[in-house]
Amino acid sequence: MNTVLLDRQQHKSNILLTTTRKSLGKAQHKFHNGKEGTSNKPQIFHAEKRDRTTTVISTTARLTKGMKVFAPHQEHVWSSARVNDIEKDGKITIRFHDQTVKSLAANTWLPLAGDYDYLECDDLGQISLLSKAAVLDCVRSRYSHQVFYVRAGNTLLAVNPFETIPLLYGNQAVNDYLQRAQELSPHVFSVADKTYNHLCRQVDDSNQSIIISGESGAGKTCSARYIMKYLTSIGTHNASNITPADHIEMKILDSNPILEAFGNAQTKKNDNSSRFGKFIQIQYSDNFQIAGAFLETYLLEKTRVISHAAGERTFHIFYQMLCGVGPEEQLEWKLPTSNHQAYKYVGDYWLTPETDCETWQATREAMTDVGLSTHDQNDIFKVLSAVLHLGNVSFHHSSDVDAVVVNMNSLDSASGIDYAASLLGVEAGQLPTVLTVRTITASHRRRHSVFHKPCDAGECTTRRDCLAKMLYNRIFQWLVEFINVNICASDVFNRKFIGLLDVYGFESFENNSLEQLCINYANEKLQQHFVENYIKMQEEEYLAEGFHWQPLDYEDNHNSVQLLEGTPGIFSLLNEECSLMRESEAPAVADRILAQLSSSLLSRPDAGAAMSHRSSRPSGSSHMPAFTVLHYAGSVIYEVENLVEKNKDKIPEELVGLLQGSQNTFIRSLFTCVQDENCNHDSKKRQNQTVLSKFKSSLMSLMSVLNRSKPHYIRCVKPNCASRARFFDSRYVMSQLEACGILQTVQIAKAGFPDRLTYVEFSNRYGCLLKRNTPGHTKSRQSIGSGSSRSSANRIMPCTVSHEASAPQHGQCALGTYFFCISLQMYLVTTK
């Protein structure tokens, strides 16, 4: 695709175009509406000479007394200061703004600091004296004034405010950005607007994707919610009248509270943490109105149904249901009490009952709006009630039958097994049997023998938990399938779309297992996508086009990804362990991983880390059964205990058979669906797939979709680990900026050509700048959109600068496909 690339930095020439995007937008609006007086003369660009020096990475060269610098600071990491004195031996004395004086050793690296109004710095690339200290100071200063967004090249940096700000995200803000997004400050709305405009202009004739990343609690889910709000508002804003599309757009928005209720939970780092990945494709018609949407979800953390860490919660929907259930529903759903402490799976940790009651109403309304009838909703909540009762079932050894049985001496256990059986539509005696007795089928030649083996107490508990997880996972899948049927366009494969990716953030807890391994692998793949599709691609493109380019230093996480998914790799070794016909011992598995994978990114946890983790250490073991992986965002210790069993994710056939024979039509329909991975017994290969294999496969499919679309990036940043509003932890923020590559993003944006237009777009937009007496003016205007659009762009460029400069000083003609234009700021004016 022939493209014009616009550079924001001075390059070889000191002639700069002086037009700001905001002024350009205003002037164009006035010009096209005939409000700029009676002059019929065309508007042109005037250029001026300006002495400007751009320092990509500032140094301490030629420090003098009184110079403003950034100095190391105990609390703020970097803080602006003045050079107070430089002694003969080279020692530097600096004075901070609070008048604190600090002495530094000679040759201490002190980044230079400029005098900036950071509130006016909407793009980190505008910082002329660029350093990581300046970037941090800019983000911190804007946050202190409640400005939470700033551009970083092609990426929007979004800092979580941890408070509700109606003026920033309300309907008036949506309308403002719908009318003049390019004139306003950076925002998630501006990213959504730009993405939609790219789709409408059919730039590169490709679909668009917005990739939201960041660690847990950084605000990814909220950002995705606001983007969906804006994109659905565009449809109604552009529509001339109310159409059925309005109904589709509301259904798309209503999918959010449903998925958050059933798929989100409170963790130690985030009160509304997504425990699944979500990619939604918003589909558009030929006239770029919303025609539908399609949801894909990834790896629901179903283990949270049965257990969660102290101070955390299971999925929101359980608390909402117990808080908002009415007397009639309580009777129908067989919930004798709404006290959450009566249900062991829920636990004794409560957030705020008022919040859960409010979200319960929002969830029920959304379920109705997407098309779920009252009968459907009752069926769903009966299954959730059965899950709660299963958590109360306990087991003990009975001397009468010399086997482990359901503990009917406990009131909670006895009532739990009865309520669960009734809600699931199975006979009262069947459920205890499948939980306590294992069926073994042996085949020899043409003879088949069936044996029944009593389970021990641990196996019984595992089978109970497996049933609960399977029920909840299937309900979640069914909801996603139902929503897709009701919002997806009929000809989905022929639709242009805007994809919105909201996945779980990078995680490192006190105890990390298979869930965190998958989550962090997904984040590694997204980081790799960013590096390969922005930094590497930019450099390769400039070199291919013959431009003078100095390669940049940046963190490439290719080795981290290979350590996880390569052959051999952690995934392949764990999958191989699952295929062995023997029980896996955690210490042996950890030793095997550490021995077979030689990598500087993989190590054994040290003694201090071992003491901080609660993993059980087998007697005689000299080390904890765990391994440490150095990810792009930091080191994580993964416990090997139960890791292999979780990866197998085996579901006893007796449990599936029990539910397939249920007298409840809804239950039966859930487990006779051939698309359900847990019910598909015809495919032996799929049945034996591990969790890691299935997750890697689905992630590869996602990356393929992203690679075929135009990416737009949003990096969410958590200002502090306590989720407090108006508190900025500089050290915590700096670690996030360094990990996700923001500094390199700004660096390449400042040194390169971040803004691009096709030759046709450039000619259409700026063709009015050609003077009427310019040779070839008529030809240029007539040829716009034809094969000579490149030559049209080349004729336009000399008219954007003063007569003192020649075109080659302001534009570079690429060897092949691109036209590069050097421009910084421009003011559009009318000739008198």
Tab-separated table of C-alpha atoms in Angstrom, residues 59-324:
chain	number	residue	atom	x	y	z
A	59	THR	CA	22.999	12.548	29.021
A	60	THR	CA	24.895	14.434	31.686
A	61	ALA	CA	27.390	15.949	29.260
A	62	ARG	CA	28.491	19.508	30.154
A	63	LEU	CA	26.553	19.830	33.385
A	64	THR	CA	26.724	23.366	34.729
A	65	LYS	CA	25.583	25.008	37.909
A	66	GLY	CA	21.869	25.821	37.881
A	67	MET	CA	21.048	23.256	35.205
A	68	LYS	CA	17.751	21.393	35.665
A	69	VAL	CA	18.149	17.615	35.848
A	70	PHE	CA	16.435	14.489	37.100
A	71	ALA	CA	18.147	12.971	40.134
A	72	PRO	CA	17.613	9.620	41.885
A	73	HIS	CA	15.044	9.908	44.663
A	74	GLN	CA	14.142	7.467	47.421
A	75	GLU	CA	10.363	7.900	47.065
A	76	HIS	CA	9.825	9.226	43.549
A	77	VAL	CA	12.590	7.163	41.843
A	78	TRP	CA	13.444	10.246	39.774
A	79	SER	CA	12.719	13.819	40.806
A	80	SER	CA	13.570	17.109	39.129
A	81	ALA	CA	16.329	19.116	40.776
A	82	ARG	CA	18.884	21.843	40.102
A	83	VAL	CA	22.636	21.371	39.971
A	84	ASN	CA	23.756	23.262	43.069
A	85	ASP	CA	27.482	22.804	42.683
A	86	ILE	CA	30.110	20.739	40.884
A	87	GLU	CA	33.282	20.236	42.893
A	88	LYS	CA	36.755	19.917	41.433
A	89	ASP	CA	36.828	16.170	41.990
A	90	GLY	CA	33.623	15.864	39.960
A	91	LYS	CA	31.192	15.346	42.835
A	92	ILE	CA	27.774	16.839	42.095
A	93	THR	CA	25.549	18.579	44.614
A	94	ILE	CA	21.901	18.897	43.632
A	95	ARG	CA	18.952	20.619	45.302
A	96	PHE	CA	15.410	19.225	45.033
A	97	HIS	CA	12.306	21.415	44.948
A	98	ASP	CA	11.711	20.850	48.656
A	99	GLN	CA	15.189	22.379	49.213
A	100	THR	CA	16.678	19.008	50.174
A	101	VAL	CA	20.333	18.872	49.198
A	102	LYS	CA	21.979	15.661	48.043
A	103	SER	CA	25.575	14.900	47.100
A	104	LEU	CA	26.241	12.511	44.222
A	105	ALA	CA	29.386	10.784	43.061
A	106	ALA	CA	31.237	11.995	40.010
A	107	ASN	CA	29.960	10.707	36.677
A	108	THR	CA	26.513	9.950	38.148
A	109	TRP	CA	24.060	9.667	35.265
A	110	LEU	CA	21.644	12.598	35.543
A	111	PRO	CA	19.094	12.930	32.727
A	112	LEU	CA	18.541	16.503	31.640
A	113	ALA	CA	15.137	18.003	32.434
A	114	GLY	CA	13.380	20.648	30.399
A	115	ASP	CA	10.785	23.201	31.451
A	116	TYR	CA	7.551	21.609	30.258
A	117	ASP	CA	3.894	22.042	30.994
A	118	TYR	CA	3.085	18.359	31.158
A	119	LEU	CA	-0.647	19.067	31.034
A	120	GLU	CA	-0.078	20.265	27.466
A	121	CYS	CA	2.072	17.233	26.663
A	122	ASP	CA	-0.532	14.877	25.206
A	123	ASP	CA	2.157	12.747	23.578
A	124	LEU	CA	5.289	11.546	25.353
A	125	GLY	CA	7.071	11.997	22.046
A	126	GLN	CA	6.785	15.761	22.562
A	127	ILE	CA	9.388	15.558	25.325
A	128	SER	CA	12.519	16.831	23.599
A	129	LEU	CA	14.892	15.718	26.369
A	130	LEU	CA	13.634	12.174	26.438
A	131	SER	CA	14.594	9.783	29.217
A	132	LYS	CA	12.791	7.283	31.385
A	133	ALA	CA	12.903	9.871	34.181
A	134	ALA	CA	11.136	12.438	31.989
A	135	VAL	CA	8.491	9.904	30.961
A	136	LEU	CA	7.818	8.968	34.579
A	137	ASP	CA	7.690	12.618	35.641
A	138	CYS	CA	5.221	13.437	32.865
A	139	VAL	CA	2.885	10.558	33.747
A	140	ARG	CA	3.116	11.413	37.448
A	141	SER	CA	2.462	15.113	36.911
A	142	ARG	CA	-0.572	14.484	34.725
A	143	TYR	CA	-1.950	11.963	37.216
A	144	SER	CA	-1.638	14.498	40.057
A	145	HIS	CA	-3.932	16.789	38.033
A	146	GLN	CA	-6.347	13.899	37.318
A	147	VAL	CA	-5.255	13.564	33.701
A	148	PHE	CA	-5.076	9.824	33.217
A	149	TYR	CA	-4.256	9.416	29.523
A	150	VAL	CA	-1.235	10.215	27.389
A	151	ARG	CA	-0.078	8.979	24.001
A	152	ALA	CA	3.136	7.026	23.591
A	153	GLY	CA	3.686	6.681	19.868
A	154	ASN	CA	1.008	4.353	18.533
A	155	THR	CA	-0.022	3.388	22.069
A	156	LEU	CA	-2.381	5.016	24.549
A	157	LEU	CA	-1.070	4.927	28.110
A	158	ALA	CA	-4.017	4.717	30.530
A	159	VAL	CA	-3.535	5.096	34.290
A	160	ASN	CA	-6.319	3.646	36.438
A	161	PRO	CA	-7.911	6.435	38.543
A	162	PHE	CA	-9.529	3.925	40.971
A	163	GLU	CA	-12.554	6.172	41.283
A	164	THR	CA	-15.683	6.957	39.315
A	165	ILE	CA	-15.388	10.125	37.224
A	166	PRO	CA	-18.744	10.720	35.448
A	167	LEU	CA	-17.522	13.785	33.551
A	168	LEU	CA	-14.707	11.766	31.999
A	169	TYR	CA	-16.821	8.861	30.756
A	170	GLY	CA	-20.423	10.121	30.741
A	171	ASN	CA	-22.718	10.699	27.795
A	172	GLN	CA	-21.545	14.293	27.363
A	173	ALA	CA	-17.942	13.128	27.034
A	174	VAL	CA	-19.043	10.565	24.428
A	175	ASN	CA	-20.831	13.267	22.437
A	176	ASP	CA	-17.817	15.574	22.623
A	177	TYR	CA	-15.503	12.948	21.170
A	178	LEU	CA	-18.053	11.950	18.541
A	179	GLN	CA	-18.032	15.516	17.262
A	180	ARG	CA	-14.361	16.489	17.552
A	181	ALA	CA	-12.211	13.616	18.762
A	182	GLN	CA	-9.040	14.876	17.053
A	183	GLU	CA	-9.221	18.200	18.880
A	184	LEU	CA	-9.532	16.726	22.365
A	185	SER	CA	-7.024	15.208	24.751
A	186	PRO	CA	-6.033	11.521	24.561
A	187	HIS	CA	-8.726	9.165	25.804
A	188	VAL	CA	-9.976	5.629	25.257
A	189	PHE	CA	-12.730	7.324	23.255
A	190	SER	CA	-10.149	8.829	20.897
A	191	VAL	CA	-8.641	5.376	20.302
A	192	ALA	CA	-12.100	3.980	19.546
A	193	ASP	CA	-12.814	6.907	17.223
A	194	LYS	CA	-9.528	6.483	15.367
A	195	THR	CA	-10.119	2.751	15.003
A	196	TYR	CA	-13.602	3.294	13.581
A	197	ASN	CA	-12.315	5.932	11.133
A	198	HIS	CA	-9.598	3.552	9.945
A	199	LEU	CA	-12.261	0.936	9.302
A	200	CYS	CA	-14.433	3.418	7.381
A	201	ARG	CA	-11.505	4.681	5.311
A	202	GLN	CA	-10.547	1.035	4.724
A	203	VAL	CA	-6.899	1.758	5.480
A	204	ASP	CA	-4.904	-1.239	4.235
A	205	ASP	CA	-8.301	-2.810	3.520
A	206	SER	CA	-8.062	-4.664	6.820
A	207	ASN	CA	-10.088	-5.229	9.947
A	208	GLN	CA	-9.135	-3.352	13.091
A	209	SER	CA	-8.243	-4.594	16.571
A	210	ILE	CA	-7.836	-2.799	19.893
A	211	ILE	CA	-5.480	-4.696	22.188
A	212	ILE	CA	-5.771	-3.784	25.863
A	213	SER	CA	-3.015	-5.034	28.134
A	214	GLY	CA	-1.649	-4.414	31.605
A	215	GLU	CA	-1.316	-6.183	34.910
A	216	SER	CA	-4.240	-7.287	37.025
A	217	GLY	CA	-6.151	-4.298	38.384
A	218	ALA	CA	-4.803	-1.821	35.836
A	219	GLY	CA	-8.256	-1.055	34.429
A	220	LYS	CA	-8.467	-3.231	31.305
A	221	THR	CA	-12.066	-4.335	31.851
A	222	CYS	CA	-13.264	-0.770	32.438
A	223	SER	CA	-11.388	0.450	29.367
A	224	ALA	CA	-12.992	-2.270	27.242
A	225	ARG	CA	-16.411	-1.360	28.647
A	226	TYR	CA	-15.973	2.333	27.759
A	227	ILE	CA	-14.721	1.496	24.260
A	228	MET	CA	-17.769	-0.669	23.611
A	229	LYS	CA	-19.963	2.166	24.869
A	230	TYR	CA	-18.321	4.577	22.430
A	231	LEU	CA	-18.405	2.236	19.423
A	232	THR	CA	-22.090	1.478	19.939
A	233	SER	CA	-22.764	5.211	20.323
A	234	ILE	CA	-21.160	5.892	16.934
A	235	GLY	CA	-23.806	3.764	15.257
A	236	THR	CA	-26.735	5.627	16.790
A	237	HIS	CA	-24.979	8.989	16.303
A	238	ASN	CA	-24.472	8.405	12.565
A	239	ALA	CA	-27.831	6.785	11.930
A	240	SER	CA	-30.500	9.025	10.414
A	241	ASN	CA	-33.280	7.251	12.300
A	242	ILE	CA	-33.809	4.558	14.861
A	243	THR	CA	-33.291	1.129	13.330
A	244	PRO	CA	-33.181	-2.483	14.565
A	245	ALA	CA	-29.425	-1.971	14.853
A	246	ASP	CA	-30.196	0.006	18.011
A	247	HIS	CA	-31.484	-3.190	19.531
A	248	ILE	CA	-28.342	-5.057	18.483
A	249	GLU	CA	-26.118	-2.375	20.002
A	250	MET	CA	-27.946	-2.569	23.306
A	251	LYS	CA	-27.613	-6.346	23.334
A	252	ILE	CA	-23.875	-6.007	22.738
A	253	LEU	CA	-23.582	-3.648	25.705
A	254	ASP	CA	-25.768	-5.928	27.852
A	255	SER	CA	-23.324	-8.784	27.347
A	256	ASN	CA	-20.830	-6.930	29.571
A	257	PRO	CA	-22.617	-7.150	32.956
A	258	ILE	CA	-23.484	-10.811	32.283
A	259	LEU	CA	-19.928	-11.844	31.486
A	260	GLU	CA	-18.525	-9.810	34.374
A	261	ALA	CA	-20.961	-11.411	36.822
A	262	PHE	CA	-20.215	-14.977	35.683
A	263	GLY	CA	-16.543	-14.526	34.738
A	264	ASN	CA	-15.090	-11.948	37.144
A	265	ALA	CA	-14.094	-12.213	40.790
A	266	GLN	CA	-12.366	-10.283	43.518
A	267	THR	CA	-8.676	-11.023	44.002
A	268	LYS	CA	-6.094	-9.463	46.273
A	269	LYS	CA	-5.028	-7.163	43.438
A	270	ASN	CA	-8.361	-6.344	41.847
A	271	ASP	CA	-11.959	-6.131	43.053
A	272	ASN	CA	-13.272	-6.934	39.570
A	273	SER	CA	-10.646	-9.209	38.055
A	274	SER	CA	-11.468	-10.981	34.782
A	275	ARG	CA	-10.910	-14.684	35.311
A	276	PHE	CA	-11.215	-15.412	31.600
A	277	GLY	CA	-10.017	-13.901	28.320
A	278	LYS	CA	-12.432	-12.215	25.942
A	279	PHE	CA	-12.190	-11.187	22.297
A	280	ILE	CA	-15.280	-9.532	20.851
A	281	GLN	CA	-15.611	-8.792	17.145
A	282	ILE	CA	-18.019	-5.920	16.521
A	283	GLN	CA	-19.324	-6.528	12.999
A	284	TYR	CA	-20.210	-3.734	10.567
A	285	SER	CA	-22.476	-3.475	7.548
A	286	ASP	CA	-21.466	-2.022	4.183
A	287	ASN	CA	-22.485	1.460	5.363
A	288	PHE	CA	-20.427	0.974	8.555
A	289	GLN	CA	-23.329	0.571	10.938
A	290	ILE	CA	-23.122	-2.126	13.605
A	291	ALA	CA	-24.634	-5.335	12.261
A	292	GLY	CA	-23.778	-7.642	15.152
A	293	ALA	CA	-20.974	-9.028	17.267
A	294	PHE	CA	-19.263	-12.303	18.075
A	295	LEU	CA	-17.698	-13.309	21.396
A	296	GLU	CA	-14.805	-15.665	21.960
A	297	THR	CA	-13.669	-16.562	25.464
A	298	TYR	CA	-10.488	-18.199	26.706
A	299	LEU	CA	-9.694	-20.352	29.748
A	300	LEU	CA	-12.247	-19.626	32.429
A	301	GLU	CA	-10.572	-20.125	35.831
A	302	LYS	CA	-13.079	-22.742	36.915
A	303	THR	CA	-10.959	-23.831	39.898
A	304	ARG	CA	-12.132	-20.598	41.550
A	305	VAL	CA	-15.552	-22.228	41.917
A	306	ILE	CA	-14.235	-24.669	44.517
A	307	SER	CA	-11.396	-22.722	46.151
A	308	HIS	CA	-9.859	-19.297	46.376
A	309	ALA	CA	-7.197	-17.653	48.496
A	310	ALA	CA	-7.964	-15.983	51.809
A	311	GLY	CA	-9.237	-12.452	51.251
A	312	GLU	CA	-10.536	-13.324	47.776
A	313	ARG	CA	-13.918	-14.366	46.432
A	314	THR	CA	-15.343	-16.839	43.996
A	315	PHE	CA	-17.275	-15.492	40.985
A	316	HIS	CA	-19.454	-12.427	41.563
A	317	ILE	CA	-22.683	-14.147	40.529
A	318	PHE	CA	-22.838	-16.326	43.653
A	319	TYR	CA	-22.736	-13.308	45.976
A	320	GLN	CA	-25.186	-11.391	43.790
A	321	MET	CA	-27.616	-14.313	43.836
A	322	LEU	CA	-27.453	-14.802	47.606
A	323	CYS	CA	-27.813	-11.080	48.206
A	324	GLY	CA	-30.661	-10.400	45.757
